[in-house]
Tab-separated table of C-alpha atoms and ligand atoms in Angstrom:
chain	number	residue	atom	x	y	z
A	1	GLU	CA	0.000	0.000	0.000
A	2	VAL	CA	1.547	3.298	-1.100
A	3	LYS	CA	0.430	6.629	0.208
A	4	GLY	CA	-0.585	9.051	-2.481
A	5	ARG	CA	-0.591	12.831	-2.331
A	6	GLY	CA	-1.820	14.141	0.966
A	7	LYS	CA	-3.873	12.679	3.746
A	8	GLY	CA	-6.645	10.274	2.987
A	9	HIS	CA	-5.392	9.459	-0.505
A	10	TYR	CA	-4.135	5.956	-1.011
A	11	ARG	CA	-3.085	3.954	-3.983
A	12	PHE	CA	-3.160	0.235	-3.632
A	13	TYR	CA	-0.311	-1.840	-4.925
A	14	ARG	CA	-0.669	-4.742	-2.575
A	15	PRO	CA	-0.060	-7.943	-4.514
A	16	GLU	CA	-2.460	-9.908	-2.298
A	17	MET	CA	-5.137	-7.460	-3.327
A	18	ASN	CA	-4.542	-8.179	-7.006
A	19	ALA	CA	-4.620	-11.870	-6.219
A	20	ASN	CA	-7.934	-11.369	-4.474
A	21	LEU	CA	-9.365	-9.438	-7.414
A	22	LEU	CA	-8.118	-12.105	-9.772
A	23	ALA	CA	-9.740	-14.816	-7.652
A	24	ARG	CA	-13.036	-12.935	-7.761
A	25	LEU	CA	-12.854	-12.516	-11.527
A	26	GLN	CA	-12.063	-16.199	-11.921
A	27	LEU	CA	-14.984	-17.108	-9.687
A	28	ASP	CA	-17.278	-14.854	-11.729
A	29	HIS	CA	-16.107	-16.579	-14.900
A	30	ALA	CA	-16.620	-20.022	-13.355
A	31	LEU	CA	-20.116	-19.060	-12.187
A	32	ARG	CA	-21.134	-17.944	-15.682
A	33	GLN	CA	-19.751	-21.166	-17.124
A	34	GLY	CA	-21.480	-23.135	-14.379
A	35	LEU	CA	-24.873	-21.676	-15.266
A	36	ARG	CA	-24.395	-22.579	-18.939
A	37	ALA	CA	-23.262	-26.076	-17.943
A	38	GLN	CA	-26.336	-26.544	-15.696
A	39	GLN	CA	-24.261	-26.990	-12.557
A	40	PHE	CA	-26.703	-25.099	-10.343
A	41	VAL	CA	-29.457	-26.803	-8.407
A	42	LEU	CA	-32.057	-25.800	-5.835
A	43	HIS	CA	-32.437	-27.616	-2.552
A	44	TYR	CA	-35.543	-27.227	-0.412
A	45	GLN	CA	-35.764	-26.809	3.355
A	46	PRO	CA	-39.095	-27.473	5.089
A	47	ARG	CA	-40.791	-24.924	7.310
A	48	ILE	CA	-42.705	-26.395	10.182
A	49	ASP	CA	-45.792	-25.078	11.960
A	50	LEU	CA	-44.876	-24.756	15.658
A	51	HIS	CA	-48.485	-25.151	16.762
A	52	ASN	CA	-49.210	-28.531	15.171
A	53	GLY	CA	-45.877	-29.814	13.815
A	54	GLN	CA	-47.060	-29.881	10.195
A	55	MET	CA	-44.912	-28.917	7.224
A	56	ARG	CA	-46.297	-25.672	5.803
A	57	SER	CA	-43.928	-24.493	3.078
A	58	CYS	CA	-40.302	-24.605	2.025
A	59	GLU	CA	-37.406	-22.337	1.114
A	60	ALA	CA	-35.483	-22.874	-2.117
A	61	LEU	CA	-31.732	-22.580	-1.479
A	62	LEU	CA	-29.187	-22.394	-4.266
A	63	ARG	CA	-26.311	-24.879	-4.550
A	64	TRP	CA	-23.515	-25.140	-7.084
A	65	GLN	CA	-22.526	-28.644	-8.082
A	66	HIS	CA	-18.964	-27.968	-9.045
A	67	PRO	CA	-17.277	-30.780	-11.021
A	68	GLU	CA	-14.163	-30.691	-8.811
A	69	ARG	CA	-15.137	-28.867	-5.640
A	70	GLY	CA	-18.388	-30.742	-5.040
A	71	LEU	CA	-21.457	-29.046	-3.587
A	72	VAL	CA	-20.668	-25.349	-3.056
A	73	LEU	CA	-22.896	-23.285	-0.731
A	74	PRO	CA	-24.097	-19.753	-1.568
A	75	GLY	CA	-21.883	-18.158	1.098
A	76	GLU	CA	-18.943	-18.884	-1.186
A	77	PHE	CA	-20.306	-17.275	-4.349
A	78	ILE	CA	-23.361	-15.021	-3.787
A	79	GLY	CA	-21.165	-12.099	-2.693
A	80	VAL	CA	-19.122	-12.155	-5.904
A	81	ALA	CA	-22.253	-12.705	-8.014
A	82	GLU	CA	-23.755	-9.563	-6.455
A	83	GLU	CA	-20.540	-7.613	-6.924
A	84	THR	CA	-20.354	-8.396	-10.645
A	85	GLY	CA	-24.086	-8.230	-11.300
A	86	PHE	CA	-24.227	-11.882	-12.355
A	87	ILE	CA	-26.766	-12.416	-9.570
A	88	VAL	CA	-29.405	-10.920	-11.881
A	89	ALA	CA	-29.063	-13.771	-14.406
A	90	LEU	CA	-28.482	-16.385	-11.701
A	91	GLY	CA	-31.424	-15.124	-9.654
A	92	ASP	CA	-33.660	-15.261	-12.707
A	93	TRP	CA	-32.679	-18.909	-13.180
A	94	VAL	CA	-33.533	-19.549	-9.513
A	95	LEU	CA	-36.921	-17.902	-9.869
A	96	GLU	CA	-37.847	-19.909	-12.955
A	97	GLN	CA	-36.584	-23.158	-11.452
A	98	ALA	CA	-38.536	-22.588	-8.219
A	99	VAL	CA	-41.754	-21.697	-10.070
A	100	ARG	CA	-41.353	-24.755	-12.303
A	101	GLN	CA	-40.882	-27.001	-9.253
A	102	ALA	CA	-43.766	-25.471	-7.308
A	103	ALA	CA	-46.024	-25.937	-10.357
A	104	ALA	CA	-44.940	-29.581	-10.696
A	105	TRP	CA	-45.828	-30.252	-7.048
A	106	GLN	CA	-49.106	-28.380	-7.475
A	107	ASP	CA	-49.980	-30.425	-10.560
A	108	ALA	CA	-49.064	-33.678	-8.801
A	109	GLY	CA	-51.729	-32.917	-6.190
A	110	THR	CA	-49.131	-32.191	-3.504
A	111	PRO	CA	-48.997	-28.371	-3.471
A	112	CYS	CA	-46.356	-26.709	-1.317
A	113	PRO	CA	-45.587	-22.980	-1.159
A	114	VAL	CA	-41.984	-22.281	-2.227
A	115	ALA	CA	-40.016	-19.272	-0.958
A	116	VAL	CA	-37.308	-17.724	-3.157
A	117	ASN	CA	-34.527	-15.389	-1.972
A	118	LEU	CA	-34.234	-12.182	-3.974
A	119	SER	CA	-31.149	-10.013	-4.132
A	120	ALA	CA	-31.511	-6.211	-4.074
A	121	LEU	CA	-30.150	-6.079	-7.636
A	122	GLN	CA	-33.022	-8.259	-8.827
A	123	PHE	CA	-35.569	-6.227	-6.964
A	124	HIS	CA	-34.718	-2.765	-8.164
A	125	PRO	CA	-34.455	-2.852	-11.943
A	126	GLY	CA	-37.805	-2.837	-13.698
A	127	GLY	CA	-39.058	-6.076	-15.133
A	128	LEU	CA	-39.254	-8.221	-11.995
A	129	VAL	CA	-43.009	-7.892	-11.630
A	130	MET	CA	-43.634	-8.703	-15.297
A	131	ARG	CA	-41.200	-11.610	-15.091
A	132	VAL	CA	-42.979	-13.065	-12.059
A	133	GLN	CA	-46.335	-12.676	-13.778
A	134	GLN	CA	-44.977	-14.328	-16.932
A	135	LEU	CA	-43.524	-17.294	-14.994
A	136	LEU	CA	-46.744	-17.833	-13.034
A	137	SER	CA	-48.745	-17.966	-16.244
A	138	THR	CA	-46.213	-20.029	-18.228
A	139	TYR	CA	-46.088	-22.738	-15.568
A	140	GLY	CA	-49.697	-22.327	-14.419
A	141	LEU	CA	-48.708	-21.800	-10.789
A	142	GLN	CA	-51.204	-20.348	-8.328
A	143	ALA	CA	-49.621	-17.108	-7.099
A	144	HIS	CA	-50.107	-17.844	-3.391
A	145	LEU	CA	-47.745	-20.827	-3.791
A	146	LEU	CA	-44.855	-18.446	-4.516
A	147	GLU	CA	-43.247	-16.435	-1.737
A	148	LEU	CA	-40.457	-13.903	-2.210
A	149	GLU	CA	-37.916	-13.328	0.567
A	150	LEU	CA	-36.607	-9.772	0.690
A	151	THR	CA	-33.919	-8.297	2.919
A	152	GLU	CA	-33.992	-5.101	4.919
A	153	SER	CA	-31.473	-3.522	2.526
A	154	ILE	CA	-34.077	-3.740	-0.261
A	155	LEU	CA	-36.576	-1.826	1.869
A	156	ILE	CA	-34.081	0.831	2.865
A	157	GLU	CA	-32.281	1.617	-0.395
A	158	ASP	CA	-35.280	3.271	-2.005
A	159	ALA	CA	-38.279	2.880	0.247
A	160	ASP	CA	-40.824	4.464	-2.085
A	161	GLU	CA	-39.784	2.374	-5.044
A	162	ALA	CA	-39.632	-0.767	-2.902
A	163	LEU	CA	-43.137	-0.085	-1.627
A	164	ALA	CA	-44.523	0.396	-5.139
A	165	ARG	CA	-42.893	-2.796	-6.385
A	166	MET	CA	-44.132	-4.761	-3.367
A	167	GLN	CA	-47.679	-3.549	-3.937
A	168	GLU	CA	-47.491	-4.733	-7.552
A	169	LEU	CA	-46.248	-8.141	-6.445
A	170	ARG	CA	-48.995	-8.352	-3.841
A	171	ALA	CA	-51.542	-7.496	-6.543
A	172	LEU	CA	-50.372	-10.633	-8.381
A	173	GLY	CA	-51.100	-12.638	-5.228
A	174	VAL	CA	-47.487	-13.491	-4.409
A	175	ARG	CA	-46.528	-13.588	-0.712
A	176	LEU	CA	-43.758	-11.348	0.630
A	177	SER	CA	-41.422	-12.192	3.482
A	178	LEU	CA	-38.690	-10.196	5.226
A	179	ASP	CA	-35.576	-12.347	5.660
A	180	ASP	CA	-32.840	-12.113	8.306
A	181	PHE	CA	-34.871	-9.701	10.372
A	182	GLY	CA	-32.928	-7.901	13.073
A	183	THR	CA	-29.598	-7.799	11.256
A	184	GLY	CA	-30.302	-4.706	9.125
A	185	TYR	CA	-30.957	-1.133	10.013
A	186	SER	CA	-34.651	-0.672	9.408
A	187	SER	CA	-36.514	0.890	12.290
A	188	LEU	CA	-39.428	-1.028	13.710
A	189	GLY	CA	-41.930	1.687	12.791
A	190	TYR	CA	-40.781	1.311	9.207
A	191	LEU	CA	-42.181	-2.183	8.987
A	192	LYS	CA	-45.838	-1.257	8.968
A	193	ARG	CA	-45.383	0.691	5.726
A	194	PHE	CA	-44.671	-2.459	3.747
A	195	PRO	CA	-47.197	-5.115	2.667
A	196	LEU	CA	-45.317	-8.044	4.221
A	197	GLN	CA	-47.031	-11.286	5.217
A	198	GLN	CA	-44.087	-12.743	7.064
A	199	ILE	CA	-40.987	-11.852	9.091
A	200	LYS	CA	-38.086	-14.276	9.536
A	201	ILE	CA	-36.031	-13.891	12.710
A	202	ASP	CA	-32.357	-14.120	11.837
A	203	ARG	CA	-30.490	-17.262	12.786
A	204	SER	CA	-27.938	-15.300	14.864
A	205	PHE	CA	-30.575	-14.481	17.522
A	206	ILE	CA	-31.938	-18.022	17.584
A	207	ALA	CA	-28.443	-19.483	18.012
A	208	THR	CA	-27.905	-17.685	21.321
A	209	MET	CA	-31.428	-17.188	22.655
A	210	HIS	CA	-31.032	-19.951	25.242
A	211	SER	CA	-27.731	-18.575	26.587
A	212	ASP	CA	-28.031	-14.809	26.066
A	213	ALA	CA	-30.818	-12.923	27.824
A	214	VAL	CA	-30.576	-9.957	25.455
A	215	ASP	CA	-30.994	-12.161	22.373
A	216	ALA	CA	-33.913	-13.926	24.053
A	217	ALA	CA	-35.491	-10.495	24.662
A	218	ILE	CA	-34.936	-9.534	21.005
A	219	VAL	CA	-36.605	-12.737	19.807
A	220	THR	CA	-39.515	-12.127	22.169
A	221	SER	CA	-39.934	-8.559	20.914
A	222	ILE	CA	-39.826	-9.545	17.245
A	223	ILE	CA	-42.532	-12.164	17.817
A	224	GLN	CA	-44.717	-9.630	19.648
A	225	LEU	CA	-44.122	-7.037	16.950
A	226	ALA	CA	-45.046	-9.492	14.184
A	227	ARG	CA	-48.232	-10.443	15.994
A	228	ALA	CA	-49.188	-6.796	16.490
A	229	LEU	CA	-48.645	-6.190	12.770
A	230	LYS	CA	-50.619	-9.367	11.915
A	231	MET	CA	-47.618	-10.891	10.198
A	232	GLU	CA	-46.574	-14.514	10.348
A	233	VAL	CA	-43.266	-14.990	12.171
A	234	VAL	CA	-40.726	-17.682	11.278
A	235	ALA	CA	-37.582	-18.552	13.239
A	236	GLU	CA	-34.630	-19.668	11.136
A	237	GLY	CA	-31.679	-21.810	12.173
A	238	VAL	CA	-33.392	-23.845	14.888
A	239	GLU	CA	-30.971	-26.618	15.860
A	240	LEU	CA	-31.985	-27.562	19.396
A	241	GLU	CA	-35.153	-28.957	20.907
A	242	GLU	CA	-34.949	-26.341	23.676
A	243	GLN	CA	-34.980	-23.552	21.082
A	244	ARG	CA	-38.046	-25.039	19.410
A	245	GLN	CA	-39.794	-25.409	22.769
A	246	HIS	CA	-38.998	-21.858	23.782
A	247	LEU	CA	-40.149	-20.451	20.418
A	248	ARG	CA	-43.425	-22.316	20.680
A	249	GLU	CA	-43.995	-20.886	24.170
A	250	LEU	CA	-43.274	-17.389	22.858
A	251	GLY	CA	-45.968	-17.797	20.185
A	252	CYS	CA	-43.713	-18.067	17.141
A	253	ASP	CA	-45.665	-19.512	14.169
A	254	GLN	CA	-43.122	-21.582	12.251
A	255	TYR	CA	-39.516	-22.663	12.289
A	256	GLN	CA	-36.837	-23.803	9.887
A	257	GLY	CA	-33.666	-25.527	10.965
A	258	PHE	CA	-31.392	-28.500	11.105
A	259	LEU	CA	-33.403	-29.809	14.085
A	260	CYS	CA	-36.006	-30.765	11.510
A	261	SER	CA	-34.097	-30.997	8.224
A	262	ARG	CA	-31.413	-29.403	6.105
A	263	ALA	CA	-32.269	-28.278	2.589
A	264	VAL	CA	-32.557	-31.406	0.424
A	265	PRO	CA	-32.909	-32.101	-3.328
A	266	ALA	CA	-36.411	-31.758	-4.804
A	267	SER	CA	-36.954	-35.516	-5.184
A	268	GLU	CA	-36.009	-36.136	-1.563
A	269	PHE	CA	-38.190	-33.241	-0.406
A	270	HIS	CA	-41.107	-34.700	-2.316
A	271	ALA	CA	-40.566	-38.185	-0.932
A	272	CYS	CA	-40.106	-37.082	2.681
A	273	TRP	CA	-42.567	-34.221	3.006
A	274	LEU	CA	-45.117	-34.249	0.182
A	275	GLN	CA	-46.102	-37.896	-0.153
A	276	PRO	CA	-49.320	-38.658	1.688
A	277	ARG	CA	-48.253	-40.690	4.715
B	301	C2E	P1	-31.041	-17.344	4.133
B	301	C2E	O1	-31.988	-16.964	3.064
B	301	C2E	O2	-31.196	-16.689	5.454
B	301	C2E	O3	-31.171	-18.924	4.248
B	301	C2E	C1	-31.000	-19.642	5.438
B	301	C2E	C2	-29.634	-20.261	5.534
B	301	C2E	O4	-29.480	-20.880	6.801
B	301	C2E	C3	-29.387	-21.377	4.513
B	301	C2E	O5	-27.993	-21.377	4.212
B	301	C2E	C4	-29.740	-22.631	5.321
B	301	C2E	O6	-29.150	-23.809	4.814
B	301	C2E	C5	-29.168	-22.246	6.639
B	301	C2E	N1	-29.794	-22.956	7.752
B	301	C2E	C6	-31.066	-23.396	7.841
B	301	C2E	N2	-31.274	-24.005	9.021
B	301	C2E	C7	-30.102	-23.934	9.699
B	301	C2E	C8	-29.680	-24.395	10.995
B	301	C2E	O7	-30.429	-24.966	11.778
B	301	C2E	N3	-28.384	-24.137	11.336
B	301	C2E	C9	-27.517	-23.506	10.494
B	301	C2E	N4	-26.270	-23.324	10.921
B	301	C2E	N5	-27.894	-23.062	9.278
B	301	C2E	C10	-29.162	-23.267	8.890
B	301	C2E	P2	-27.457	-21.445	2.721
B	301	C2E	O8	-28.293	-22.343	1.882
B	301	C2E	O9	-25.983	-21.703	2.797
B	301	C2E	O10	-27.710	-19.981	2.189
B	301	C2E	C11	-27.070	-18.868	2.769
B	301	C2E	C12	-27.643	-17.579	2.243
B	301	C2E	O11	-27.390	-17.443	0.843
B	301	C2E	C13	-29.157	-17.473	2.370
B	301	C2E	O12	-29.518	-17.101	3.663
B	301	C2E	C14	-29.460	-16.416	1.338
B	301	C2E	O13	-29.213	-15.124	1.867
B	301	C2E	C15	-28.433	-16.710	0.278
B	301	C2E	N6	-29.086	-17.478	-0.803
B	301	C2E	C16	-29.346	-18.794	-0.881
B	301	C2E	N7	-29.971	-19.097	-2.052
B	301	C2E	C17	-30.129	-17.922	-2.707
B	301	C2E	C18	-30.720	-17.553	-3.964
B	301	C2E	O14	-31.275	-18.376	-4.707
B	301	C2E	N8	-30.674	-16.223	-4.300
B	301	C2E	C19	-30.112	-15.284	-3.491
B	301	C2E	N9	-30.104	-13.992	-3.881
B	301	C2E	N10	-29.566	-15.585	-2.288
B	301	C2E	C20	-29.575	-16.894	-1.912
B	302	MG	MG1	-33.972	-16.783	2.989
B	303	MG	MG1	-32.661	-15.871	6.433
B	304	MG	MG1	-29.653	-15.704	7.114
């Protein structure tokens, strides 16, 4: 790192930085190739009703089946895909794949709502609403079987535009969910402006709620807030029976987590959760 002219000006000549940039460019290239080579796949994680133990819906989670590296999780590539903008094409593939799968389950007589994660880059440019409408009609999927998971950053970046887009999606009949709640910066009062049907409590609060009184208080408050706003509340990352028990006592509606199941391939999801038993 070499200091440039004057305070606050830096020029970067660190070789490790170039290596890092190169690695990101290589990853971007590999991702684009991977999409063409059909190396991406969606896995589905069940969401369970805490009141009666029944499976209610699922979340589609992206995986990359890399020929040498094996199954690669989104944490290793979503960041770069957002940085380069490739997430727009990749996210469109996810959306179509999820709608196609949800329609197949619907048509097989085993309907199951499918939730899809949207990146802010997918949400802002025009075209998303028309694309969703087009996919629903192409695959003949009932709109209420598609749920879109948004993050707080989407709501904050341009609140007026986000609100307008959400109202259009709601008009189609699609459900809207706020993911990773509690990790962003949106104020609580902000929430009531948006037509959300569901809030998901971030995994970080669930992980420590049995050992950290402050996190337990945060979880309690989010559940109360969601109830006051007439929104469904889902806890993510439930790994322990004591967490599930506590969440049920607090009045949380649903949970997702390894306690019940990891995300699994579509065929396995169908066999385990959608076959009449
Ligand atoms: P997310 O949307 O909050 O998804 C939940 C993540 O928590 C998933 O990780 C899931 O496998 C994991 N998880 C679920 N239950 C447990 C548990 O009990 N314990 C632990 N430790 N983890 C649990 P995954 O699949 O690695 O995805 C990570 C993130 O990548 C997602 O977080 C989401 O933000 C993003 N992502 C995944 N798929 C997509 C996609 O199709 N599009 C976009 N834009 N982002 C995606
Ligand atoms: Mg999610
Ligand atoms: Mg989440
Ligand atoms: Mg998360």
